[in-house]
XYZ file of C-alpha atoms in Angstrom:
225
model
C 58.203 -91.395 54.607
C 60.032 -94.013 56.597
C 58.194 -97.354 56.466
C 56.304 -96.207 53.282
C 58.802 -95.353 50.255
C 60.741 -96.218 46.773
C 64.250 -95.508 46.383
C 66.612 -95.745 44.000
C 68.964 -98.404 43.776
C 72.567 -96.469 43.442
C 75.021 -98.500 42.678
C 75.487 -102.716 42.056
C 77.931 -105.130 41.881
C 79.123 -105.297 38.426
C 78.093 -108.072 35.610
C 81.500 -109.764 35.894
C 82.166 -109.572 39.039
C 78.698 -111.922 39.810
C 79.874 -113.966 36.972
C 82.955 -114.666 38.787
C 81.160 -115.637 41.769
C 78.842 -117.771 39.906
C 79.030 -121.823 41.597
C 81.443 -120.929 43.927
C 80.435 -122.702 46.989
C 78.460 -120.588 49.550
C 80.253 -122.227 52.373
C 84.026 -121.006 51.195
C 82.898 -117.854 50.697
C 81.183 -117.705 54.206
C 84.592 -119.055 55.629
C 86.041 -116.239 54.288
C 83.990 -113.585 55.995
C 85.128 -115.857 59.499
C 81.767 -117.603 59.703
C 80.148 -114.419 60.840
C 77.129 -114.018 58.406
C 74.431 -116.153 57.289
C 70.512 -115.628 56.513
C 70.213 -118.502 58.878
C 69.048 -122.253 59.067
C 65.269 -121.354 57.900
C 65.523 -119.982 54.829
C 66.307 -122.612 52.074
C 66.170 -123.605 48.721
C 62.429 -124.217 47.575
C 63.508 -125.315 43.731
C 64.712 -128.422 42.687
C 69.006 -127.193 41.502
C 70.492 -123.874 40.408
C 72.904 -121.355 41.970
C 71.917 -117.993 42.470
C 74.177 -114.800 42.242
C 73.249 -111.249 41.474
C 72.862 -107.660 42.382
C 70.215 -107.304 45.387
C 67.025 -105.496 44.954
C 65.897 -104.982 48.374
C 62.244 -105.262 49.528
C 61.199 -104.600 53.267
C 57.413 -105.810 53.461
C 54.643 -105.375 56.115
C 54.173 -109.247 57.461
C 52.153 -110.606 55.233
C 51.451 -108.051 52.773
C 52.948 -108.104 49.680
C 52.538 -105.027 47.808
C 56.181 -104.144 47.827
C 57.023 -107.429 45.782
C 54.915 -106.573 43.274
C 56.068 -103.404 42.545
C 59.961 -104.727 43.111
C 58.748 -107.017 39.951
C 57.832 -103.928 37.768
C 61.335 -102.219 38.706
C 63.986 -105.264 38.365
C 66.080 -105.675 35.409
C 67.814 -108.944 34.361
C 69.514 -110.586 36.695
C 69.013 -108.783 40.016
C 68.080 -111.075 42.997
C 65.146 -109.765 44.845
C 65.750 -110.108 48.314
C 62.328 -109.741 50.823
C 62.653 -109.048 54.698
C 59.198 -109.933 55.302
C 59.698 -110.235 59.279
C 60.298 -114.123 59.110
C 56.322 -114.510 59.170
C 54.919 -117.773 57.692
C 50.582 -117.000 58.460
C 50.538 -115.756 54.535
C 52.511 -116.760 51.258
C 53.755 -113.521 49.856
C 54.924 -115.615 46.864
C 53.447 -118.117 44.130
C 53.869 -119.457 40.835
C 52.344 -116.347 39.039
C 55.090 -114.036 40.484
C 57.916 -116.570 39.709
C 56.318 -116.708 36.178
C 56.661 -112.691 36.023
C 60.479 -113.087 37.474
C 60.956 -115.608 35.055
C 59.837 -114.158 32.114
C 61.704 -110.149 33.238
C 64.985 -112.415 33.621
C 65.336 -111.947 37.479
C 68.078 -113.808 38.891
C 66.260 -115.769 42.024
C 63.818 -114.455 44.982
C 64.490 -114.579 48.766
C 61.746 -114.296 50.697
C 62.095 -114.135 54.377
C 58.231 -115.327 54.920
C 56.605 -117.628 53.432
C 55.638 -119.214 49.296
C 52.778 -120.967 48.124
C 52.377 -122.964 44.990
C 55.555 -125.312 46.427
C 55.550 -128.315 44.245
C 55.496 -125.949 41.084
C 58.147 -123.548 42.358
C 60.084 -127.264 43.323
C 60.212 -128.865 40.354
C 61.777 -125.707 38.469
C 65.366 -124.289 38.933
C 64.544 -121.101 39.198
C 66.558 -120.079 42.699
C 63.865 -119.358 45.288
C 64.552 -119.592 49.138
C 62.039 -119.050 51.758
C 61.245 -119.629 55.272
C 58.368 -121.703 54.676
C 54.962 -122.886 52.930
C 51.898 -121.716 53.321
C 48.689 -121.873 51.423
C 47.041 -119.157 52.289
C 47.576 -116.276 50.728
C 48.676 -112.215 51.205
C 47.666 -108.707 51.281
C 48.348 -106.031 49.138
C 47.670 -102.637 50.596
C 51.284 -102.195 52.621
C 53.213 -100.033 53.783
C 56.775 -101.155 52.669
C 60.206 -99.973 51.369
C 62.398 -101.025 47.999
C 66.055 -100.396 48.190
C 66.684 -99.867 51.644
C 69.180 -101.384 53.868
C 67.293 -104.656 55.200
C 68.464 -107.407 57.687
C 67.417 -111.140 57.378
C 68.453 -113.166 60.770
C 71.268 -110.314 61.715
C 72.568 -110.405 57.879
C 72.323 -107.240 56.780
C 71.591 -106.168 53.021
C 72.292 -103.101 50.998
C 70.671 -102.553 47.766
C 73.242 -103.212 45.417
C 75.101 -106.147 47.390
C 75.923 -109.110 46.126
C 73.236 -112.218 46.734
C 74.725 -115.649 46.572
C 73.312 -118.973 47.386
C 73.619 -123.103 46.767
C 72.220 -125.915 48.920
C 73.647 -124.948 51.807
C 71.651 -121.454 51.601
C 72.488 -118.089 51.306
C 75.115 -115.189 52.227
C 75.304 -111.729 51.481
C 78.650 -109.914 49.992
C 78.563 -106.237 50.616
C 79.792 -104.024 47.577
C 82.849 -102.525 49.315
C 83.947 -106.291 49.907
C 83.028 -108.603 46.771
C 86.196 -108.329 45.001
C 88.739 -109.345 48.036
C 86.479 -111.914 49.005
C 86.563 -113.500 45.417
C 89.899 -113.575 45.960
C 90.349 -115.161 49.385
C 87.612 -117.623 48.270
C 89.750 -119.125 45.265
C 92.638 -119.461 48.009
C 90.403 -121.397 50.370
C 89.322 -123.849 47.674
C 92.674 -124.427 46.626
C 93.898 -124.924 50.158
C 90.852 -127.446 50.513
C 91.620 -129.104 47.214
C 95.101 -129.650 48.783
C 93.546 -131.028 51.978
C 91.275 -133.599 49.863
C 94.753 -134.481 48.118
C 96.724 -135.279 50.974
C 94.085 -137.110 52.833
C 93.897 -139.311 49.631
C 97.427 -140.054 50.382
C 97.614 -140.322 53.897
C 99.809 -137.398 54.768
C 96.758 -135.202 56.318
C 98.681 -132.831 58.844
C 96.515 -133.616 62.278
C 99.067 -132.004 64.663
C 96.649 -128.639 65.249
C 94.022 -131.286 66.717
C 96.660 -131.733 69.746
C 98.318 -128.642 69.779
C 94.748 -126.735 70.469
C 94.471 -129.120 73.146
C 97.198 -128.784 74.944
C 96.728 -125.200 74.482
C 93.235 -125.044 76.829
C 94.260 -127.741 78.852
C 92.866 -131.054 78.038
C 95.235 -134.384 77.968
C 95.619 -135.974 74.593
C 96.141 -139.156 75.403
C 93.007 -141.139 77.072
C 93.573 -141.883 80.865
């Protein structure tokens, strides 16, 4: 039944592939898809330091229920990210120390929750990766409906079951199966190109001529009048 169902989770980025990924930074990697996905500006890191990369296991939750998530914890293996559209609603925490204890303790790789966590200054002072959308004290439901493994979207990002989750302190970015291993590539040529830019601007030969030539280009002088 649509809305009310378990599915099975496919197929996954491979083990090496997100160990390849693992601390490159989010924001090369989103440069690299031309800037055109994001789980936006709300959801961000609730713990203290530590990347997160792995295989998505995709929960789509009733706001503020949080049935789904429990049973997501009973089905994840060792180092799958379990990633939550929970409609962006922050009136209940779907998420608290007990569950990141049970994550912890199964091996999962980090939680996204689009909704909200309670427990914050415990989940803050840990590194296990945890991003949310907020804090809230009070607490959920558990009685549903939901779905685990379907294709969710979080702020236009969409999410396959399978896909690979990454995220650092500038937040998080989905890399669809078909795409991971092209993108790994094209991300170690955009850090090298940027290591390259930090080397010349050390030594004063930074190549500003673009600034003018876009410019000229739509029209504006480049010289003050």
């Amino acid at each position: 039944m649509v809305g009310l169902q378990i599915l099975e989770r496919r197929r996954q980025v491979p083990a090496q592939l997100v160990q390849a990924f693992q601390g490159l930074p989010v924001a090369n990697i989103s440069d690299c898809m031309a800037r055109m996905s994001s789980a936006g500006p709300r959801l961000r890191p609730m713990h203290k330091s530590g990347y997160l990369a792995g295989p998505a296991l995709t929960v789509r939750c009733r706001p503020g229920d949080n049935l789904m998530i429990h049973k997501a914890l009973t089905m994840a293996q060792a180092g799958d990210v379990i990633v939550v559209d929970a409609g962006g609603d922050l009136t209940n925490a779907l998420f608290g120390e007990i569950m990141m204890a049970t994550a912890v303790k199964i091996g999962v790789a980090g939680v996204v929750l689009n909704g909200a966590v309670r427990d914050s200054e415990e989940i803050g002072q840990g590194s296990f990766p945890l991003y949310a959308a907020g804090v809230t004290h009070r607490g959920p439901y558990k009685d549903g409906p939901g779905e685990i493994n379907v294709p969710i979207s979080i702020d236009g990002m969409v999410i396959h079951a399978g896909d690979l989750v990454v995220g650092d302190a500038d937040g998080l970015l989905c890399v669809p199966f078909d795409d991971a291993e092209a993108l790994l590539a094209a991300t170690h040529l955009k850090m090298a190109a940027e290591k390259q830019m930090l080397a010349d601007i050390a030594a004063g030969t930074l190549d500003t001529a673009w600034i003018d030539a876009t410019l000229q280009r739509i029209g504006c002088n480049t010289e003050p009048r």
